[in-house]
Amino acid sequence: MVIAINTKALLPDKLEGFGYYIEEIFSRIAKNHPEHDFYFFFDRPFDKKFIYATNIHPIVIKPQARFPLAWTIWYNWMLPIYLKRIKADVFISPDGFCSLTTSVPQCLVVHDLAFLHYPQFISKAHLRYYQKNTKRFLNKAKIVVTVSDYSRQDMLQHFQLAANKIQVIGNAANAIFQPVTEAESESIKTKYTDGAEFFIYTGSIHPRKNLINLLKAFSLFKKRLRSNMKLVIAGRLAWKTEEFTKLLATFKFRNDVIITGYLQRNELAILTASAYAMVYPSYFEGFAVPPLEALQCAVPAIVANSSAMPEVGADAYLYINPESAEDIAEKMMLIYKDENLRSRLIANGSERVKLYNWDDAAEKMWQCIQLAATTE
C-alpha cells in the first residue's frame, strides 16, 4: 500500500500533543511494515530525525497551514494533488482535519470535541472553522479514531454517525517517563526549586488547562500550610494567556512558582519524576497524557473529575472539581499530609499504566488504516 500521513505537527524542538502522537504511532507502524510505502506530508522544512525508516518518504506541501484559510488551501486544494501524484491508497490525518475534495479513503483521528464544550477558550476564527467543518470531516472519513470511550460517546451524541465507524485507541506514556534515583531527584530540585519539594503541571498554558484556579489553589495551600513547597509549570505560553500572566505578576507567592517554558522530553521526564505530585486541573480532555506519565514515574496525580480523565485514571488519580480552587487546594493539602493515600495512589498507578501501551495502539491503528483503505 501507499499510505499518506499528515505529519504537520512534527516540529523540531516544538513537539507537543499531536506531534508526540504521530511520532509514537507512525514511527512504529512504518518500522513494523517495511513492505509498504509511507509518505509523510509536512507544511514546512522538516527535520530528518522524523524520517524514522527507509520506507518513509517526506514531502513538503505549501502553504504553512496554521490558520483557517491556509487549512482550507492545504487540505482541499493542495493535498489532493499530492495524494493523486503518489497514488495513495489511504490518507491518515491525526489532527481532526481531513480533505473534503479527495476521493482517497481517509482515516481521521479526532482526540476530543473541546470546541463544543468550551468555545470561549478558542479564537473566533478557529471556532467558526470547527463549527462549519467538523461534521463534514466526520462524514467524509471512512474510519474515525478517537482516544477514549468518552470522546466516542461525545461524537455519537453530537453527530449522526454509525457506531462502528468510530474506533477507540487509547494513548500511552512514553517509555522515557520512569522513576528516578534520589540523587537525580535532588539534582533536578536544586536546578529548578532551590532544593524544595514541588507540585508540577505539565502542558501548554491556555485557559482550558485551568491554571488560574491552580494558582488560586496554590495560594490557599501556601497560606494554610506555610510550607516551602513550590509549584512548577512546565510548558509554553500558548494562547489567551493575558489573564494568567497578569495574575502571576501580582501573585503573592510568585517567587514559589517556576515557569520553565517548553522542555525537551528527556528533561521533562526527569522533572516529572522528581515532583511530589502532579496537579492537572484541565477543564476538558479527550484523554490527558501528562497525568499518565506521572503515574509511570511513580508520582501521584491530582486530576479533574471531568471528561475522559476518570475513564483513563480510575482509582489511580485523586480527583478534584476543576471549577473550585478550594477543592483543588484541599486535595493538594490532603496528598501532602496523607502519606498512606500518596502511597496507595502510586501503587494503583503502577497497575493502571499497564493498560496503555504504544505498541498495542500502533497495531490497532494499523488495523484501522487497513479498514479505511478497504471500506466501500
PDB file of C-alpha atoms in Angstrom, residues 77-374:
ATOM      1  CA  TRP A  77      -6.613  22.339  -2.825  1.00  0.00           C
ATOM      2  CA  MET A  78      -3.029  21.168  -2.446  1.00  0.00           C
ATOM      3  CA  LEU A  79      -3.300  17.843  -0.614  1.00  0.00           C
ATOM      4  CA  PRO A  80      -5.459  16.120  -3.291  1.00  0.00           C
ATOM      5  CA  ILE A  81      -2.823  16.933  -5.918  1.00  0.00           C
ATOM      6  CA  TYR A  82      -0.116  15.123  -3.960  1.00  0.00           C
ATOM      7  CA  LEU A  83      -2.350  12.220  -2.995  1.00  0.00           C
ATOM      8  CA  LYS A  84      -3.058  11.662  -6.686  1.00  0.00           C
ATOM      9  CA  ARG A  85       0.617  12.101  -7.611  1.00  0.00           C
ATOM     10  CA  ILE A  86       1.812   9.351  -5.234  1.00  0.00           C
ATOM     11  CA  LYS A  87      -1.231   7.159  -5.968  1.00  0.00           C
ATOM     12  CA  ALA A  88      -2.146   6.972  -2.303  1.00  0.00           C
ATOM     13  CA  ASP A  89      -4.333   4.102  -1.130  1.00  0.00           C
ATOM     14  CA  VAL A  90      -5.258   5.832   2.116  1.00  0.00           C
ATOM     15  CA  PHE A  91      -4.670   9.126   3.929  1.00  0.00           C
ATOM     16  CA  ILE A  92      -4.422   9.443   7.728  1.00  0.00           C
ATOM     17  CA  SER A  93      -4.907  12.788   9.464  1.00  0.00           C
ATOM     18  CA  PRO A  94      -4.169  12.831  13.222  1.00  0.00           C
ATOM     19  CA  ASP A  95      -5.255  16.440  13.892  1.00  0.00           C
ATOM     20  CA  GLY A  96      -9.016  16.189  13.370  1.00  0.00           C
ATOM     21  CA  PHE A  97      -8.986  17.762   9.889  1.00  0.00           C
ATOM     22  CA  CYS A  98      -9.281  15.936   6.570  1.00  0.00           C
ATOM     23  CA  SER A  99      -9.707  16.761   2.902  1.00  0.00           C
ATOM     24  CA  LEU A 100     -13.230  17.342   1.661  1.00  0.00           C
ATOM     25  CA  THR A 101     -12.218  17.185  -2.000  1.00  0.00           C
ATOM     26  CA  THR A 102     -10.175  13.999  -2.445  1.00  0.00           C
ATOM     27  CA  SER A 103     -11.577  10.599  -3.349  1.00  0.00           C
ATOM     28  CA  VAL A 104      -8.758   8.820  -1.483  1.00  0.00           C
ATOM     29  CA  PRO A 105     -10.104   6.919   1.561  1.00  0.00           C
ATOM     30  CA  GLN A 106      -9.310   8.710   4.813  1.00  0.00           C
ATOM     31  CA  CYS A 107      -8.735   7.656   8.418  1.00  0.00           C
ATOM     32  CA  LEU A 108      -9.376  10.625  10.685  1.00  0.00           C
ATOM     33  CA  VAL A 109      -8.165  10.955  14.286  1.00  0.00           C
ATOM     34  CA  VAL A 110     -10.328  13.217  16.472  1.00  0.00           C
ATOM     35  CA  HIS A 111      -8.988  13.494  20.001  1.00  0.00           C
ATOM     36  CA  ASP A 112     -11.879  15.466  21.507  1.00  0.00           C
ATOM     37  CA  LEU A 113     -14.701  17.918  20.852  1.00  0.00           C
ATOM     38  CA  ALA A 114     -13.462  20.602  23.221  1.00  0.00           C
ATOM     39  CA  PHE A 115     -14.665  23.365  20.897  1.00  0.00           C
ATOM     40  CA  LEU A 116     -18.271  22.308  21.548  1.00  0.00           C
ATOM     41  CA  HIS A 117     -17.934  22.299  25.322  1.00  0.00           C
ATOM     42  CA  TYR A 118     -15.635  25.286  25.856  1.00  0.00           C
ATOM     43  CA  PRO A 119     -15.977  27.562  22.817  1.00  0.00           C
ATOM     44  CA  GLN A 120     -14.805  30.551  24.871  1.00  0.00           C
ATOM     45  CA  PHE A 121     -11.299  29.089  25.005  1.00  0.00           C
ATOM     46  CA  ILE A 122     -10.721  29.161  21.255  1.00  0.00           C
ATOM     47  CA  SER A 123     -10.316  32.065  18.829  1.00  0.00           C
ATOM     48  CA  LYS A 124     -13.433  33.092  16.902  1.00  0.00           C
ATOM     49  CA  ALA A 125     -11.879  32.271  13.526  1.00  0.00           C
ATOM     50  CA  HIS A 126     -10.820  28.812  14.633  1.00  0.00           C
ATOM     51  CA  LEU A 127     -14.183  28.208  16.322  1.00  0.00           C
ATOM     52  CA  ARG A 128     -16.073  29.064  13.119  1.00  0.00           C
ATOM     53  CA  TYR A 129     -13.861  26.660  11.187  1.00  0.00           C
ATOM     54  CA  TYR A 130     -14.543  23.824  13.642  1.00  0.00           C
ATOM     55  CA  GLN A 131     -18.269  24.560  13.731  1.00  0.00           C
ATOM     56  CA  LYS A 132     -18.508  24.630   9.953  1.00  0.00           C
ATOM     57  CA  ASN A 133     -16.348  21.621   9.151  1.00  0.00           C
ATOM     58  CA  THR A 134     -16.201  19.046  11.946  1.00  0.00           C
ATOM     59  CA  LYS A 135     -19.398  17.283  10.936  1.00  0.00           C
ATOM     60  CA  ARG A 136     -18.271  17.307   7.297  1.00  0.00           C
ATOM     61  CA  PHE A 137     -14.903  15.813   8.264  1.00  0.00           C
ATOM     62  CA  LEU A 138     -16.539  13.057  10.291  1.00  0.00           C
ATOM     63  CA  ASN A 139     -18.904  12.206   7.456  1.00  0.00           C
ATOM     64  CA  LYS A 140     -16.136  12.259   4.843  1.00  0.00           C
ATOM     65  CA  ALA A 141     -13.757   9.921   6.687  1.00  0.00           C
ATOM     66  CA  LYS A 142     -14.084   6.187   6.161  1.00  0.00           C
ATOM     67  CA  ILE A 143     -12.892   5.437   9.697  1.00  0.00           C
ATOM     68  CA  VAL A 144     -12.730   7.787  12.696  1.00  0.00           C
ATOM     69  CA  VAL A 145     -10.274   7.024  15.501  1.00  0.00           C
ATOM     70  CA  THR A 146     -10.518   8.623  18.917  1.00  0.00           C
ATOM     71  CA  VAL A 147      -8.592   8.186  22.155  1.00  0.00           C
ATOM     72  CA  SER A 148     -11.263   7.378  24.739  1.00  0.00           C
ATOM     73  CA  ASP A 149     -14.752   5.983  25.001  1.00  0.00           C
ATOM     74  CA  TYR A 150     -15.770   9.374  26.411  1.00  0.00           C
ATOM     75  CA  SER A 151     -14.817  11.070  23.144  1.00  0.00           C
ATOM     76  CA  ARG A 152     -16.501   8.306  21.146  1.00  0.00           C
ATOM     77  CA  GLN A 153     -19.772   8.786  23.016  1.00  0.00           C
ATOM     78  CA  ASP A 154     -19.428  12.555  22.678  1.00  0.00           C
ATOM     79  CA  MET A 155     -19.215  12.242  18.897  1.00  0.00           C
ATOM     80  CA  LEU A 156     -22.115   9.827  18.729  1.00  0.00           C
ATOM     81  CA  GLN A 157     -24.218  12.199  20.818  1.00  0.00           C
ATOM     82  CA  HIS A 158     -23.487  15.313  18.758  1.00  0.00           C
ATOM     83  CA  PHE A 159     -23.210  13.863  15.254  1.00  0.00           C
ATOM     84  CA  GLN A 160     -25.218  11.236  13.426  1.00  0.00           C
ATOM     85  CA  LEU A 161     -22.549   8.600  12.847  1.00  0.00           C
ATOM     86  CA  ALA A 162     -22.674   4.826  12.631  1.00  0.00           C
ATOM     87  CA  ALA A 163     -21.341   3.444  15.914  1.00  0.00           C
ATOM     88  CA  ASN A 164     -18.957   1.042  14.149  1.00  0.00           C
ATOM     89  CA  LYS A 165     -17.338   3.912  12.238  1.00  0.00           C
ATOM     90  CA  ILE A 166     -15.603   5.197  15.404  1.00  0.00           C
ATOM     91  CA  GLN A 167     -12.757   3.140  16.844  1.00  0.00           C
ATOM     92  CA  VAL A 168     -11.160   3.825  20.259  1.00  0.00           C
ATOM     93  CA  ILE A 169      -7.379   3.624  20.540  1.00  0.00           C
ATOM     94  CA  GLY A 170      -6.025   4.952  23.817  1.00  0.00           C
ATOM     95  CA  ASN A 171      -2.853   6.966  24.242  1.00  0.00           C
ATOM     96  CA  ALA A 172       0.054   5.924  26.463  1.00  0.00           C
ATOM     97  CA  ALA A 173       3.052   7.355  28.280  1.00  0.00           C
ATOM     98  CA  ASN A 174       6.435   7.384  26.573  1.00  0.00           C
ATOM     99  CA  ALA A 175       8.900   4.851  27.975  1.00  0.00           C
ATOM    100  CA  ILE A 176      11.293   7.651  28.941  1.00  0.00           C
ATOM    101  CA  PHE A 177       8.981   8.565  31.849  1.00  0.00           C
ATOM    102  CA  GLN A 178      10.343   6.400  34.669  1.00  0.00           C
ATOM    103  CA  PRO A 179      11.138   6.780  38.381  1.00  0.00           C
ATOM    104  CA  VAL A 180      14.457   8.456  39.126  1.00  0.00           C
ATOM    105  CA  THR A 181      17.038   7.925  41.840  1.00  0.00           C
ATOM    106  CA  GLU A 182      17.128  10.121  44.925  1.00  0.00           C
ATOM    107  CA  ALA A 183      20.345  11.695  43.638  1.00  0.00           C
ATOM    108  CA  GLU A 184      18.727  12.547  40.301  1.00  0.00           C
ATOM    109  CA  SER A 185      15.707  13.973  42.082  1.00  0.00           C
ATOM    110  CA  GLU A 186      17.813  16.143  44.369  1.00  0.00           C
ATOM    111  CA  SER A 187      19.818  17.404  41.396  1.00  0.00           C
ATOM    112  CA  ILE A 188      16.700  18.463  39.483  1.00  0.00           C
ATOM    113  CA  LYS A 189      15.249  20.138  42.619  1.00  0.00           C
ATOM    114  CA  THR A 190      18.462  22.085  43.050  1.00  0.00           C
ATOM    115  CA  LYS A 191      18.224  23.205  39.438  1.00  0.00           C
ATOM    116  CA  TYR A 192      14.574  24.298  39.457  1.00  0.00           C
ATOM    117  CA  THR A 193      13.342  24.846  43.046  1.00  0.00           C
ATOM    118  CA  ASP A 194      16.404  25.520  45.210  1.00  0.00           C
ATOM    119  CA  GLY A 195      16.059  22.026  46.622  1.00  0.00           C
ATOM    120  CA  ALA A 196      12.401  22.307  47.670  1.00  0.00           C
ATOM    121  CA  GLU A 197       9.670  19.742  47.032  1.00  0.00           C
ATOM    122  CA  PHE A 198       7.223  20.778  44.329  1.00  0.00           C
ATOM    123  CA  PHE A 199       3.900  20.169  42.658  1.00  0.00           C
ATOM    124  CA  ILE A 200       4.064  20.058  38.888  1.00  0.00           C
ATOM    125  CA  TYR A 201       1.745  20.828  35.993  1.00  0.00           C
ATOM    126  CA  THR A 202       2.971  19.889  32.513  1.00  0.00           C
ATOM    127  CA  GLY A 203       1.451  21.045  29.243  1.00  0.00           C
ATOM    128  CA  SER A 204       0.813  24.228  27.360  1.00  0.00           C
ATOM    129  CA  ILE A 205      -0.572  27.297  29.106  1.00  0.00           C
ATOM    130  CA  HIS A 206      -4.010  28.358  27.909  1.00  0.00           C
ATOM    131  CA  PRO A 207      -7.433  28.845  29.515  1.00  0.00           C
ATOM    132  CA  ARG A 208      -8.791  25.307  29.019  1.00  0.00           C
ATOM    133  CA  LYS A 209      -5.992  23.992  31.214  1.00  0.00           C
ATOM    134  CA  ASN A 210      -7.457  25.962  34.158  1.00  0.00           C
ATOM    135  CA  LEU A 211      -4.207  27.344  35.523  1.00  0.00           C
ATOM    136  CA  ILE A 212      -5.903  30.386  37.045  1.00  0.00           C
ATOM    137  CA  ASN A 213      -7.659  28.103  39.520  1.00  0.00           C
ATOM    138  CA  LEU A 214      -4.395  26.231  40.039  1.00  0.00           C
ATOM    139  CA  LEU A 215      -2.668  29.452  41.084  1.00  0.00           C
ATOM    140  CA  LYS A 216      -5.550  30.304  43.421  1.00  0.00           C
ATOM    141  CA  ALA A 217      -5.416  26.815  44.908  1.00  0.00           C
ATOM    142  CA  PHE A 218      -1.666  27.007  45.401  1.00  0.00           C
ATOM    143  CA  SER A 219      -2.135  30.314  47.205  1.00  0.00           C
ATOM    144  CA  LEU A 220      -4.625  28.700  49.592  1.00  0.00           C
ATOM    145  CA  PHE A 221      -2.238  25.778  50.093  1.00  0.00           C
ATOM    146  CA  LYS A 222       0.658  28.095  50.965  1.00  0.00           C
ATOM    147  CA  LYS A 223      -1.403  30.262  53.327  1.00  0.00           C
ATOM    148  CA  ARG A 224      -2.786  27.319  55.264  1.00  0.00           C
ATOM    149  CA  LEU A 225       0.250  25.056  55.497  1.00  0.00           C
ATOM    150  CA  ARG A 226       3.069  27.622  55.368  1.00  0.00           C
ATOM    151  CA  SER A 227       5.349  25.077  53.697  1.00  0.00           C
ATOM    152  CA  ASN A 228       8.241  25.783  51.340  1.00  0.00           C
ATOM    153  CA  MET A 229       6.538  23.747  48.609  1.00  0.00           C
ATOM    154  CA  LYS A 230       6.923  25.135  45.096  1.00  0.00           C
ATOM    155  CA  LEU A 231       4.723  24.934  42.006  1.00  0.00           C
ATOM    156  CA  VAL A 232       6.432  24.143  38.699  1.00  0.00           C
ATOM    157  CA  ILE A 233       4.520  24.861  35.498  1.00  0.00           C
ATOM    158  CA  ALA A 234       6.335  23.140  32.653  1.00  0.00           C
ATOM    159  CA  GLY A 235       5.065  24.307  29.294  1.00  0.00           C
ATOM    160  CA  ARG A 236       4.936  27.110  26.792  1.00  0.00           C
ATOM    161  CA  LEU A 237       2.580  30.069  26.736  1.00  0.00           C
ATOM    162  CA  ALA A 238       0.061  29.098  24.062  1.00  0.00           C
ATOM    163  CA  TRP A 239      -2.904  31.429  23.573  1.00  0.00           C
ATOM    164  CA  LYS A 240      -5.219  33.700  25.564  1.00  0.00           C
ATOM    165  CA  THR A 241      -2.656  33.865  28.366  1.00  0.00           C
ATOM    166  CA  GLU A 242      -3.144  37.524  29.323  1.00  0.00           C
ATOM    167  CA  GLU A 243      -5.220  36.787  32.428  1.00  0.00           C
ATOM    168  CA  PHE A 244      -2.731  34.170  33.616  1.00  0.00           C
ATOM    169  CA  THR A 245       0.356  36.369  33.163  1.00  0.00           C
ATOM    170  CA  LYS A 246      -1.400  39.351  34.771  1.00  0.00           C
ATOM    171  CA  LEU A 247      -2.405  37.306  37.827  1.00  0.00           C
ATOM    172  CA  LEU A 248       1.061  35.795  38.147  1.00  0.00           C
ATOM    173  CA  ALA A 249       2.686  39.243  38.079  1.00  0.00           C
ATOM    174  CA  THR A 250       0.753  40.258  41.202  1.00  0.00           C
ATOM    175  CA  PHE A 251       0.652  36.801  42.817  1.00  0.00           C
ATOM    176  CA  LYS A 252       1.738  36.866  46.462  1.00  0.00           C
ATOM    177  CA  PHE A 253       3.657  33.589  46.086  1.00  0.00           C
ATOM    178  CA  ARG A 254       5.042  34.281  42.602  1.00  0.00           C
ATOM    179  CA  ASN A 255       8.564  33.516  43.825  1.00  0.00           C
ATOM    180  CA  ASP A 256       7.367  29.995  44.579  1.00  0.00           C
ATOM    181  CA  VAL A 257       6.002  29.488  41.054  1.00  0.00           C
ATOM    182  CA  ILE A 258       8.510  28.379  38.430  1.00  0.00           C
ATOM    183  CA  ILE A 259       7.585  28.666  34.747  1.00  0.00           C
ATOM    184  CA  THR A 260      10.039  26.554  32.791  1.00  0.00           C
ATOM    185  CA  GLY A 261       8.810  27.211  29.261  1.00  0.00           C
ATOM    186  CA  TYR A 262       8.934  24.406  26.712  1.00  0.00           C
ATOM    187  CA  LEU A 263      11.189  21.496  27.738  1.00  0.00           C
ATOM    188  CA  GLN A 264      12.625  18.650  25.726  1.00  0.00           C
ATOM    189  CA  ARG A 265      11.062  15.325  26.634  1.00  0.00           C
ATOM    190  CA  ASN A 266      14.072  13.861  28.451  1.00  0.00           C
ATOM    191  CA  GLU A 267      14.286  16.907  30.735  1.00  0.00           C
ATOM    192  CA  LEU A 268      10.521  16.894  31.243  1.00  0.00           C
ATOM    193  CA  ALA A 269      10.590  13.223  32.220  1.00  0.00           C
ATOM    194  CA  ILE A 270      13.227  13.748  34.925  1.00  0.00           C
ATOM    195  CA  LEU A 271      11.413  16.841  36.206  1.00  0.00           C
ATOM    196  CA  THR A 272       8.090  14.973  36.334  1.00  0.00           C
ATOM    197  CA  ALA A 273       9.652  12.029  38.157  1.00  0.00           C
ATOM    198  CA  SER A 274      11.146  14.372  40.775  1.00  0.00           C
ATOM    199  CA  ALA A 275       7.825  16.021  41.682  1.00  0.00           C
ATOM    200  CA  TYR A 276       5.912  15.389  44.897  1.00  0.00           C
ATOM    201  CA  ALA A 277       2.677  15.201  42.889  1.00  0.00           C
ATOM    202  CA  MET A 278       1.243  16.339  39.599  1.00  0.00           C
ATOM    203  CA  VAL A 279      -1.762  18.686  39.586  1.00  0.00           C
ATOM    204  CA  TYR A 280      -3.706  18.606  36.313  1.00  0.00           C
ATOM    205  CA  PRO A 281      -6.866  20.707  36.694  1.00  0.00           C
ATOM    206  CA  SER A 282      -7.806  20.914  32.989  1.00  0.00           C
ATOM    207  CA  TYR A 283     -11.487  21.502  32.334  1.00  0.00           C
ATOM    208  CA  PHE A 284     -11.693  19.127  29.391  1.00  0.00           C
ATOM    209  CA  GLU A 285      -9.543  16.380  27.855  1.00  0.00           C
ATOM    210  CA  GLY A 286     -10.095  13.595  25.371  1.00  0.00           C
ATOM    211  CA  PHE A 287      -7.509  11.535  27.256  1.00  0.00           C
ATOM    212  CA  ALA A 288      -4.819  13.579  29.125  1.00  0.00           C
ATOM    213  CA  VAL A 289      -1.369  12.023  28.763  1.00  0.00           C
ATOM    214  CA  PRO A 290       0.654  14.054  31.344  1.00  0.00           C
ATOM    215  CA  PRO A 291      -1.036  12.530  34.430  1.00  0.00           C
ATOM    216  CA  LEU A 292      -0.413   9.063  32.988  1.00  0.00           C
ATOM    217  CA  GLU A 293       3.237   9.999  32.506  1.00  0.00           C
ATOM    218  CA  ALA A 294       3.347  10.988  36.175  1.00  0.00           C
ATOM    219  CA  LEU A 295       1.915   7.620  37.216  1.00  0.00           C
ATOM    220  CA  GLN A 296       4.573   5.845  35.180  1.00  0.00           C
ATOM    221  CA  CYS A 297       7.174   7.877  37.106  1.00  0.00           C
ATOM    222  CA  ALA A 298       5.656   6.723  40.428  1.00  0.00           C
ATOM    223  CA  VAL A 299       4.339  10.233  41.047  1.00  0.00           C
ATOM    224  CA  PRO A 300       0.690  10.601  42.148  1.00  0.00           C
ATOM    225  CA  ALA A 301      -1.625  12.810  40.105  1.00  0.00           C
ATOM    226  CA  ILE A 302      -4.410  15.164  41.205  1.00  0.00           C
ATOM    227  CA  VAL A 303      -6.732  15.349  38.217  1.00  0.00           C
ATOM    228  CA  ALA A 304     -10.051  16.946  37.255  1.00  0.00           C
ATOM    229  CA  ASN A 305     -13.095  14.713  37.596  1.00  0.00           C
ATOM    230  CA  SER A 306     -14.345  15.709  34.143  1.00  0.00           C
ATOM    231  CA  SER A 307     -14.486  14.445  30.538  1.00  0.00           C
ATOM    232  CA  ALA A 308     -12.264  11.396  29.849  1.00  0.00           C
ATOM    233  CA  MET A 309      -9.943  11.669  32.811  1.00  0.00           C
ATOM    234  CA  PRO A 310     -11.813   9.366  35.252  1.00  0.00           C
ATOM    235  CA  GLU A 311     -12.062   6.777  32.459  1.00  0.00           C
ATOM    236  CA  VAL A 312      -8.306   6.845  31.964  1.00  0.00           C
ATOM    237  CA  GLY A 313      -7.241   7.024  35.597  1.00  0.00           C
ATOM    238  CA  ALA A 314      -9.932   5.093  37.503  1.00  0.00           C
ATOM    239  CA  ASP A 315      -8.667   4.620  41.087  1.00  0.00           C
ATOM    240  CA  ALA A 316      -5.137   5.804  40.288  1.00  0.00           C
ATOM    241  CA  TYR A 317      -5.949   9.539  40.356  1.00  0.00           C
ATOM    242  CA  LEU A 318      -7.052  11.810  43.176  1.00  0.00           C
ATOM    243  CA  TYR A 319      -9.970  13.754  41.716  1.00  0.00           C
ATOM    244  CA  ILE A 320     -10.877  17.428  42.006  1.00  0.00           C
ATOM    245  CA  ASN A 321     -13.698  19.693  40.940  1.00  0.00           C
ATOM    246  CA  PRO A 322     -11.891  21.884  38.380  1.00  0.00           C
ATOM    247  CA  GLU A 323     -14.346  24.728  38.972  1.00  0.00           C
ATOM    248  CA  SER A 324     -13.346  25.014  42.636  1.00  0.00           C
ATOM    249  CA  ALA A 325      -9.963  26.426  43.662  1.00  0.00           C
ATOM    250  CA  GLU A 326     -10.951  25.483  47.220  1.00  0.00           C
ATOM    251  CA  ASP A 327     -11.352  21.820  46.295  1.00  0.00           C
ATOM    252  CA  ILE A 328      -8.074  21.792  44.356  1.00  0.00           C
ATOM    253  CA  ALA A 329      -6.306  23.271  47.394  1.00  0.00           C
ATOM    254  CA  GLU A 330      -7.892  20.739  49.749  1.00  0.00           C
ATOM    255  CA  LYS A 331      -6.704  17.822  47.607  1.00  0.00           C
ATOM    256  CA  MET A 332      -3.204  19.300  47.410  1.00  0.00           C
ATOM    257  CA  MET A 333      -3.170  19.557  51.206  1.00  0.00           C
ATOM    258  CA  LEU A 334      -4.577  16.047  51.556  1.00  0.00           C
ATOM    259  CA  ILE A 335      -1.902  14.416  49.425  1.00  0.00           C
ATOM    260  CA  TYR A 336       0.749  16.500  51.207  1.00  0.00           C
ATOM    261  CA  LYS A 337      -0.340  15.314  54.648  1.00  0.00           C
ATOM    262  CA  ASP A 338      -1.528  11.753  53.990  1.00  0.00           C
ATOM    263  CA  GLU A 339       1.433   9.517  53.084  1.00  0.00           C
ATOM    264  CA  ASN A 340      -0.779   6.420  53.068  1.00  0.00           C
ATOM    265  CA  LEU A 341      -3.005   7.987  50.427  1.00  0.00           C
ATOM    266  CA  ARG A 342       0.002   9.023  48.376  1.00  0.00           C
ATOM    267  CA  SER A 343       1.475   5.511  48.537  1.00  0.00           C
ATOM    268  CA  ARG A 344      -1.855   3.931  47.601  1.00  0.00           C
ATOM    269  CA  LEU A 345      -2.219   6.183  44.554  1.00  0.00           C
ATOM    270  CA  ILE A 346       1.325   5.360  43.447  1.00  0.00           C
ATOM    271  CA  ALA A 347       0.610   1.632  43.775  1.00  0.00           C
ATOM    272  CA  ASN A 348      -2.676   1.944  41.883  1.00  0.00           C
ATOM    273  CA  GLY A 349      -0.919   3.992  39.222  1.00  0.00           C
ATOM    274  CA  SER A 350       1.749   1.366  38.620  1.00  0.00           C
ATOM    275  CA  GLU A 351      -1.038  -1.062  37.666  1.00  0.00           C
ATOM    276  CA  ARG A 352      -3.081   1.454  35.697  1.00  0.00           C
ATOM    277  CA  VAL A 353      -0.309   2.408  33.284  1.00  0.00           C
ATOM    278  CA  LYS A 354      -0.020  -1.231  32.198  1.00  0.00           C
ATOM    279  CA  LEU A 355      -3.351  -0.835  30.388  1.00  0.00           C
ATOM    280  CA  TYR A 356      -1.926   1.728  27.953  1.00  0.00           C
ATOM    281  CA  ASN A 357       0.797   0.755  25.527  1.00  0.00           C
ATOM    282  CA  TRP A 358       2.032   2.459  22.349  1.00  0.00           C
ATOM    283  CA  ASP A 359       2.850  -0.870  20.675  1.00  0.00           C
ATOM    284  CA  ASP A 360      -0.736  -2.013  21.119  1.00  0.00           C
ATOM    285  CA  ALA A 361      -2.018   1.380  19.977  1.00  0.00           C
ATOM    286  CA  ALA A 362       0.089   1.227  16.811  1.00  0.00           C
ATOM    287  CA  GLU A 363      -1.205  -2.262  15.988  1.00  0.00           C
ATOM    288  CA  LYS A 364      -4.809  -1.132  16.452  1.00  0.00           C
ATOM    289  CA  MET A 365      -4.145   1.917  14.265  1.00  0.00           C
ATOM    290  CA  TRP A 366      -2.712  -0.336  11.567  1.00  0.00           C
ATOM    291  CA  GLN A 367      -5.947  -2.329  11.594  1.00  0.00           C
ATOM    292  CA  CYS A 368      -7.918   0.917  11.227  1.00  0.00           C
ATOM    293  CA  ILE A 369      -5.749   2.008   8.311  1.00  0.00           C
ATOM    294  CA  GLN A 370      -6.407  -1.274   6.544  1.00  0.00           C
ATOM    295  CA  LEU A 371     -10.100  -0.967   7.286  1.00  0.00           C
ATOM    296  CA  ALA A 372     -10.251   2.579   5.920  1.00  0.00           C
ATOM    297  CA  ALA A 373      -8.413   1.553   2.745  1.00  0.00           C
ATOM    298  CA  THR A 374     -10.838  -1.290   2.021  1.00  0.00           C
TER     299      THR A 374
END
